[in-house]
Structures are given as C-alpha cells and as structure tokens.
Tab-separated table of C-alpha atoms in Angstrom:
chain	number	residue	atom	x	y	z
A	48	UNK	CA	-0.065	0.520	-0.008
A	49	UNK	CA	1.271	3.060	-1.016
A	50	UNK	CA	0.723	6.925	-0.707
A	51	UNK	CA	-0.026	9.411	-3.025
A	52	UNK	CA	0.141	12.758	-2.326
A	53	UNK	CA	-0.717	16.275	-4.499
A	54	UNK	CA	-1.287	19.759	-4.176
A	55	UNK	CA	-4.126	21.846	-4.993
A	56	UNK	CA	-3.143	25.879	-5.018
A	57	UNK	CA	-3.914	26.544	-0.619
A	58	UNK	CA	-3.978	22.248	0.653
A	59	UNK	CA	-2.027	19.508	0.409
A	60	UNK	CA	-4.316	16.344	-0.280
A	61	UNK	CA	-2.840	13.390	1.374
A	62	UNK	CA	-4.549	9.904	-0.794
A	63	UNK	CA	-4.079	5.719	0.426
A	64	UNK	CA	-3.972	4.228	-3.510
A	65	UNK	CA	-3.811	0.459	-3.592
A	66	UNK	CA	-1.346	0.764	-6.015
A	67	UNK	CA	2.466	1.758	-6.944
A	68	UNK	CA	2.506	5.590	-7.917
A	69	UNK	CA	5.067	8.330	-7.675
A	70	UNK	CA	4.298	11.604	-9.139
A	71	UNK	CA	5.954	12.680	-12.111
A	72	UNK	CA	9.139	14.457	-11.688
A	73	UNK	CA	10.729	15.318	-15.193
A	74	UNK	CA	9.402	17.042	-18.156
A	75	UNK	CA	8.476	14.951	-21.284
A	76	UNK	CA	8.452	15.813	-24.931
A	77	UNK	CA	7.583	13.664	-27.326
A	78	UNK	CA	7.206	12.826	-31.372
A	79	UNK	CA	3.855	10.611	-32.007
A	80	UNK	CA	3.892	9.450	-35.919
A	81	UNK	CA	0.739	7.753	-37.170
A	82	UNK	CA	-0.818	7.179	-40.075
A	83	UNK	CA	-4.143	6.732	-42.008
A	84	UNK	CA	-4.407	4.820	-45.270
A	85	UNK	CA	-8.113	5.101	-47.777
A	86	UNK	CA	-9.839	6.613	-44.891
A	87	UNK	CA	-10.705	9.690	-43.484
A	88	UNK	CA	-9.140	10.028	-39.703
A	89	UNK	CA	-10.669	13.257	-38.539
A	90	UNK	CA	-13.701	14.913	-40.983
A	91	UNK	CA	-13.925	18.983	-41.073
A	92	UNK	CA	-18.033	20.043	-40.397
A	93	UNK	CA	-16.794	22.559	-41.400
A	94	UNK	CA	-16.493	21.389	-45.303
A	95	UNK	CA	-18.774	18.404	-45.712
A	96	UNK	CA	-16.818	16.066	-43.174
A	97	UNK	CA	-14.213	16.064	-45.683
A	98	UNK	CA	-10.407	15.751	-44.201
A	99	UNK	CA	-9.095	18.386	-42.549
A	100	UNK	CA	-6.616	20.200	-44.811
A	101	UNK	CA	-4.273	23.176	-44.332
A	102	UNK	CA	-5.141	25.034	-47.915
A	103	UNK	CA	-1.832	26.624	-48.096
A	104	UNK	CA	-0.181	23.959	-48.154
A	105	UNK	CA	-2.276	20.577	-48.801
A	106	UNK	CA	-1.154	19.058	-45.700
A	107	UNK	CA	-3.478	16.951	-44.034
A	108	UNK	CA	-4.835	18.264	-40.335
A	109	UNK	CA	-5.727	15.928	-37.339
A	110	UNK	CA	-7.038	18.528	-34.150
A	111	UNK	CA	-5.481	17.598	-30.633
A	112	UNK	CA	-9.078	16.988	-29.490
A	113	UNK	CA	-9.483	14.586	-31.694
A	114	UNK	CA	-6.747	12.428	-30.238
A	115	UNK	CA	-7.714	13.463	-26.634
A	116	UNK	CA	-10.987	11.635	-27.945
A	117	UNK	CA	-9.393	8.246	-29.167
A	118	UNK	CA	-6.745	8.585	-25.983
A	119	UNK	CA	-9.788	8.917	-23.473
A	120	UNK	CA	-11.644	5.971	-24.825
A	121	UNK	CA	-8.734	3.784	-25.264
A	122	UNK	CA	-8.422	4.629	-21.081
A	123	UNK	CA	-12.831	3.560	-20.736
A	124	UNK	CA	-12.153	0.441	-22.391
A	125	UNK	CA	-8.453	-0.877	-20.096
A	126	UNK	CA	-9.625	0.179	-16.752
A	127	UNK	CA	-11.825	-2.313	-16.827
A	128	UNK	CA	-9.229	-4.664	-16.156
A	129	UNK	CA	-7.994	-2.490	-13.764
A	130	UNK	CA	-8.663	-3.407	-9.716
A	131	UNK	CA	-11.528	-1.678	-7.705
A	132	UNK	CA	-8.924	1.229	-6.353
A	133	UNK	CA	-7.409	2.205	-10.013
A	134	UNK	CA	-11.304	2.147	-11.760
A	135	UNK	CA	-12.033	4.918	-9.074
A	136	UNK	CA	-9.311	7.056	-9.855
A	137	UNK	CA	-9.229	6.591	-13.758
A	138	UNK	CA	-13.501	7.712	-14.996
A	139	UNK	CA	-12.993	10.013	-18.113
A	140	UNK	CA	-14.966	13.070	-17.532
A	141	UNK	CA	-15.186	14.081	-20.725
A	142	UNK	CA	-17.398	10.977	-22.222
A	143	UNK	CA	-20.561	10.105	-24.976
A	144	UNK	CA	-23.822	11.746	-23.589
A	145	UNK	CA	-22.189	12.933	-19.823
A	146	UNK	CA	-23.895	15.859	-18.415
A	147	UNK	CA	-20.716	17.149	-17.048
A	148	UNK	CA	-22.872	19.587	-14.612
A	149	UNK	CA	-23.745	16.493	-13.098
A	150	UNK	CA	-20.588	14.753	-12.714
A	151	UNK	CA	-19.060	18.181	-10.992
A	152	UNK	CA	-22.257	18.425	-8.815
A	153	UNK	CA	-21.117	14.718	-7.375
A	154	UNK	CA	-18.016	16.077	-6.354
A	155	UNK	CA	-20.190	17.993	-3.890
A	156	UNK	CA	-21.678	14.382	-2.241
A	157	UNK	CA	-18.599	13.787	-1.289
A	158	UNK	CA	-17.971	14.425	2.490
A	159	UNK	CA	-14.937	15.921	2.645
A	160	UNK	CA	-15.598	18.492	-0.487
A	161	UNK	CA	-16.438	21.371	1.240
A	162	UNK	CA	-15.426	24.625	-1.269
A	163	UNK	CA	-14.204	24.374	-4.776
A	164	UNK	CA	-10.983	23.839	-3.927
A	165	UNK	CA	-11.386	20.657	-2.495
A	166	UNK	CA	-14.270	20.166	-5.835
A	167	UNK	CA	-11.029	20.707	-7.943
A	168	UNK	CA	-9.275	17.944	-5.891
A	169	UNK	CA	-11.573	15.231	-5.828
A	170	UNK	CA	-12.543	16.169	-9.815
A	171	UNK	CA	-7.843	15.255	-10.476
A	172	UNK	CA	-8.119	12.485	-8.402
A	173	UNK	CA	-10.722	10.127	-9.464
A	174	UNK	CA	-10.944	11.461	-13.355
A	175	UNK	CA	-8.004	10.213	-15.340
A	176	UNK	CA	-8.664	12.683	-18.489
A	177	UNK	CA	-9.039	15.960	-15.537
A	178	UNK	CA	-5.126	14.853	-14.391
A	179	UNK	CA	-3.944	14.685	-17.524
A	180	UNK	CA	-5.374	16.955	-19.943
A	181	UNK	CA	-6.633	19.568	-18.193
A	182	UNK	CA	-10.715	20.945	-17.932
A	183	UNK	CA	-13.285	23.960	-17.159
A	184	UNK	CA	-15.369	22.981	-14.645
A	185	UNK	CA	-17.342	26.351	-13.425
A	186	UNK	CA	-20.376	25.397	-16.145
A	187	UNK	CA	-22.980	24.913	-12.760
A	188	UNK	CA	-21.742	23.888	-9.398
A	189	UNK	CA	-17.892	25.536	-9.485
A	190	UNK	CA	-14.835	22.857	-9.316
A	191	UNK	CA	-12.445	25.051	-10.547
A	192	UNK	CA	-9.942	24.825	-13.673
A	193	UNK	CA	-7.648	22.496	-14.492
A	194	UNK	CA	-4.468	23.018	-16.071
A	195	UNK	CA	-3.353	19.539	-17.500
A	196	UNK	CA	0.765	18.774	-18.374
A	197	UNK	CA	0.101	16.945	-21.018
A	198	UNK	CA	-0.498	19.275	-24.451
A	199	UNK	CA	-0.705	18.285	-28.408
A	200	UNK	CA	-0.343	19.848	-30.859
A	201	UNK	CA	-2.088	19.570	-34.391
A	202	UNK	CA	-1.028	16.468	-36.503
A	203	UNK	CA	0.422	17.671	-39.522
A	204	UNK	CA	0.834	14.907	-42.311
A	205	UNK	CA	4.275	15.141	-43.592
A	206	UNK	CA	3.560	15.533	-46.683
A	207	UNK	CA	0.078	17.109	-49.138
A	208	UNK	CA	-2.849	14.932	-49.431
A	209	UNK	CA	-4.922	14.583	-52.001
A	210	UNK	CA	-8.888	13.745	-50.711
A	211	UNK	CA	-11.079	11.084	-52.577
A	212	UNK	CA	-14.658	11.903	-53.137
A	213	UNK	CA	-16.736	8.344	-53.469
A	214	UNK	CA	-20.591	8.355	-54.058
A	215	UNK	CA	-23.001	5.853	-52.121
A	216	UNK	CA	-25.568	4.761	-52.359
A	217	UNK	CA	-28.221	3.842	-49.605
A	218	UNK	CA	-30.541	1.772	-51.234
A	219	UNK	CA	-33.117	1.311	-47.632
A	220	UNK	CA	-35.683	4.176	-48.020
A	221	UNK	CA	-36.657	5.245	-44.826
A	222	UNK	CA	-40.411	6.464	-45.571
A	223	UNK	CA	-42.394	4.717	-47.653
A	224	UNK	CA	-42.746	7.448	-50.639
A	225	UNK	CA	-39.272	7.976	-50.319
A	226	UNK	CA	-36.636	7.189	-53.050
A	227	UNK	CA	-33.469	5.659	-52.751
A	228	UNK	CA	-31.031	8.507	-51.721
A	229	UNK	CA	-26.849	8.803	-52.790
A	230	UNK	CA	-23.893	10.288	-50.296
A	231	UNK	CA	-20.385	10.780	-50.413
A	232	UNK	CA	-17.654	9.499	-48.994
A	233	UNK	CA	-14.419	11.085	-48.476
A	234	UNK	CA	-10.794	9.270	-48.088
A	235	UNK	CA	-7.226	10.133	-47.777
A	236	UNK	CA	-5.126	7.255	-50.007
A	237	UNK	CA	-2.304	7.561	-47.774
A	238	UNK	CA	-0.939	10.117	-45.456
A	239	UNK	CA	1.619	9.823	-42.791
A	240	UNK	CA	0.770	12.381	-40.074
A	241	UNK	CA	2.838	14.167	-37.318
A	242	UNK	CA	2.111	15.367	-33.615
A	243	UNK	CA	4.629	16.735	-31.237
A	244	UNK	CA	3.480	16.516	-27.401
A	245	UNK	CA	4.503	18.194	-24.115
A	246	UNK	CA	4.583	16.808	-20.501
A	247	UNK	CA	4.913	19.122	-18.009
A	248	UNK	CA	5.834	17.959	-14.716
A	249	UNK	CA	5.384	21.559	-12.906
A	250	UNK	CA	1.852	20.700	-13.609
A	251	UNK	CA	1.192	16.962	-12.977
A	252	UNK	CA	2.728	17.615	-9.360
A	253	UNK	CA	-0.540	19.997	-9.419
A	254	UNK	CA	-2.705	17.802	-10.710
A	255	UNK	CA	-1.654	14.143	-8.927
A	256	UNK	CA	-0.570	12.612	-12.553
A	257	UNK	CA	1.827	10.294	-11.749
A	258	UNK	CA	4.095	7.365	-13.671
A	259	UNK	CA	1.006	5.103	-13.007
A	260	UNK	CA	-0.492	7.650	-15.746
A	261	UNK	CA	2.029	8.419	-17.612
A	262	UNK	CA	2.578	4.327	-18.479
A	263	UNK	CA	-0.907	4.589	-18.972
A	264	UNK	CA	-0.745	7.430	-21.579
A	265	UNK	CA	1.963	5.829	-23.413
A	266	UNK	CA	-0.114	2.872	-23.783
A	267	UNK	CA	-3.353	4.992	-24.939
A	268	UNK	CA	-1.000	6.466	-27.585
A	269	UNK	CA	0.440	2.657	-28.492
A	270	UNK	CA	-3.275	0.650	-29.360
A	271	UNK	CA	-5.520	3.397	-29.225
A	272	UNK	CA	-5.864	3.041	-32.157
A	273	UNK	CA	-6.660	-0.758	-32.860
A	274	UNK	CA	-9.784	0.061	-30.926
A	275	UNK	CA	-11.196	2.627	-32.476
A	276	UNK	CA	-11.999	0.660	-35.891
A	277	UNK	CA	-14.361	2.050	-37.909
A	278	UNK	CA	-14.715	2.211	-41.886
A	279	UNK	CA	-15.069	5.870	-42.346
A	280	UNK	CA	-11.341	5.725	-41.103
A	281	UNK	CA	-10.082	3.181	-43.007
A	282	UNK	CA	-6.608	1.619	-42.053
A	283	UNK	CA	-4.634	3.987	-38.812
A	284	UNK	CA	-1.862	2.513	-36.641
A	285	UNK	CA	1.094	4.617	-34.735
A	286	UNK	CA	4.077	4.253	-36.331
A	287	UNK	CA	6.743	5.993	-34.283
A	288	UNK	CA	6.311	7.346	-30.340
A	289	UNK	CA	10.119	9.189	-29.632
A	290	UNK	CA	10.351	10.658	-26.417
A	291	UNK	CA	12.793	12.673	-24.517
A	292	UNK	CA	13.010	12.512	-20.498
A	293	UNK	CA	14.814	15.284	-19.170
A	294	UNK	CA	16.655	14.935	-16.245
A	295	UNK	CA	14.808	17.802	-14.056
A	296	UNK	CA	11.471	19.183	-14.070
A	297	UNK	CA	11.857	22.287	-16.100
A	298	UNK	CA	13.437	20.495	-18.956
A	299	UNK	CA	17.757	20.722	-20.132
A	300	UNK	CA	16.534	21.996	-23.632
A	301	UNK	CA	14.025	23.342	-25.571
A	302	UNK	CA	11.431	21.469	-27.033
A	303	UNK	CA	12.132	22.434	-30.951
A	304	UNK	CA	15.373	21.602	-31.116
A	305	UNK	CA	14.405	18.406	-29.462
A	306	UNK	CA	11.955	18.005	-32.306
A	307	UNK	CA	14.479	19.230	-35.006
A	308	UNK	CA	16.370	15.866	-34.215
A	309	UNK	CA	13.940	13.861	-35.976
A	310	UNK	CA	13.822	13.792	-39.218
A	311	UNK	CA	10.943	12.496	-41.850
A	312	UNK	CA	11.871	12.321	-45.267
A	313	UNK	CA	10.036	10.763	-47.856
A	314	UNK	CA	12.318	8.652	-50.207
A	315	UNK	CA	13.911	9.805	-53.357
A	316	UNK	CA	12.669	7.327	-55.207
A	317	UNK	CA	8.540	7.574	-54.470
A	318	UNK	CA	6.775	9.925	-55.567
A	319	UNK	CA	3.068	9.282	-54.309
A	320	UNK	CA	3.815	7.894	-51.305
A	321	UNK	CA	1.387	4.457	-50.222
A	322	UNK	CA	2.992	2.799	-46.775
A	323	UNK	CA	4.897	3.683	-44.150
A	324	UNK	CA	7.970	1.567	-46.193
A	325	UNK	CA	8.132	5.266	-47.908
A	326	UNK	CA	9.423	7.443	-45.488
A	327	UNK	CA	13.178	6.724	-43.698
A	328	UNK	CA	12.741	7.826	-40.291
A	329	UNK	CA	16.121	8.747	-38.719
A	330	UNK	CA	16.391	10.846	-35.138
A	331	UNK	CA	20.241	12.062	-35.064
A	332	UNK	CA	21.250	10.857	-30.957
A	333	UNK	CA	24.394	12.301	-31.273
A	334	UNK	CA	23.537	15.975	-31.085
A	335	UNK	CA	21.582	14.647	-28.064
A	336	UNK	CA	21.649	17.672	-24.775
A	337	UNK	CA	23.082	16.926	-21.741
A	338	UNK	CA	20.877	15.867	-19.166
A	339	UNK	CA	18.307	14.390	-22.187
A	340	UNK	CA	17.130	10.812	-22.385
A	341	UNK	CA	15.664	9.335	-25.822
A	342	UNK	CA	13.600	6.643	-25.248
A	343	UNK	CA	11.625	4.700	-28.703
A	344	UNK	CA	8.632	3.408	-27.909
A	345	UNK	CA	7.316	2.234	-30.698
C-alpha cells in the first residue's frame, strides 16, 4: 500500500492508493507518428466532413481534440481490467452522452468536499482526463479550472494529401414514399501524420498526474487506433513514438531543438507515398543535449 500526495493552490491532499504511484518528476517531450490508409482520420464539419487540410500547403490536419478523444476512449476500455482502487481514479470526465455538471455536482456530495478547491482536488483524483489534459469545471457548481500537464499540437501530414470523394448509395428507404438516395464519402489514400506533445512535471504535481498515469498514456498512444476501428477511418496505425525525457522538472533543452533531431523524409524514388515503408525516419542521437534521454517506445 502506498501514499500519493499532490497539491492544489492552498491545500495538500493525501490519498491512500492500493497501487504503486510516484509523482511525475521529469519533463517529457515527444514526437508521435501515425498514418491512415483509405480513411478519413478527422473530418471537418465546416467542409462537409471532408478530411481537414491546410489549404495553403495541402497538408492534412488532425486536431488535438480528436487525439485526446481516442486516448479517453482507450482509458475507458482499459480500466475494466484494473482493480477497484485503480478504476476509482481512472474515470473519464468528458465522455459521450455525459452531463458534465452532474459529475461536478457529484463531487460536492463527497463529505470531504467543502469548497470549490476541494472539489477541484476531488475531480483531479477521480478523473484521469482531468489530471492529464485539464478541464474547465465552472459551468455549474464551481470546481475550478485545471491546466493539464499533457498538451498536444495538431497532427500535420508529412506531405500534401489528396482526398478522394466517393459516391455511395442507400438502398433502404426511410419512408414508404422516399426514393433511393445518394451520398458521399471522403477518404485519404495514404498520409503519414506527425504530432508533437509536451508533458510538464510542474503541472503534473498540481493535478496529481503520476508515473502510472504516464504509462497509461503511452499505452493509449500505442494501442488506441486498434480499439477505434470504423469503416470511415480506414486503416490507422501508430508508427513511431519518440520520447525525450529530461532529468529535471523544468527541462534541459528547448522542445523545438529536440524535435529538430527527428527527420521524416520521403524516399527519393517515391512519388506518391502509399505506405509507411515509403518514408525514412532518422534520429540524430549524437546531437542529444546533456540531461536528455531518448526513449524509442514504438
């Protein structure tokens, strides 16, 4: 049995957890590469749900919100295999068909919650996505705001994408007098996307984000596409997860300099990439700054 401590602005909370937990002590930066084949990885509702695109460069885009949704979905499925103590701390706050204000109000039903700072601490303890990504919890009863230690950039494809439009038909009528209807489906033939991520140890200590939570996050990035299959998304896969671990809380090098060490280039004899093998991923480990460790997790 272990004790886990984390801080809010004014209170120190001590929680009994039936598992090994260690507060996150070091900063992490990471590069995440993933691809799609014959699918729509993130539709744009303002453009008829076609794949998101940077119209200046033609590169495909995937929002950070899309990726966080997949992480949340993975955690919700994974927690079924946890013991009771771990399940209690890996609830998901932002989930489908959930009334957020009800979850916030439930925090005030706890006998240890007297004011919003206590409610904020309660939400951090019990909800994985609040600890990880943060949340604004002032829409009903006030549980404060949380700035999460994990931040993600938009995913951006290495090369321009050329979405394809496919006409589909529906043979089943909704009403007796309705005729067969036509529809459209958009796919990306192939694209390799790159997302950058940042994990702040300072913010992790504020929310209680632990080493166990971090491992669950790495597991989610590695496996979340396999648990999120649909015909619309085609074939998506996590290809590389390159992590830079600093040996201090504030970090030992600027993130952009670390990201510049990771090069993703199309092979010289490839005109139209159609698989991950059409690219070469290289990491200049010789230029790694002192105090930074390279972890190649995928």
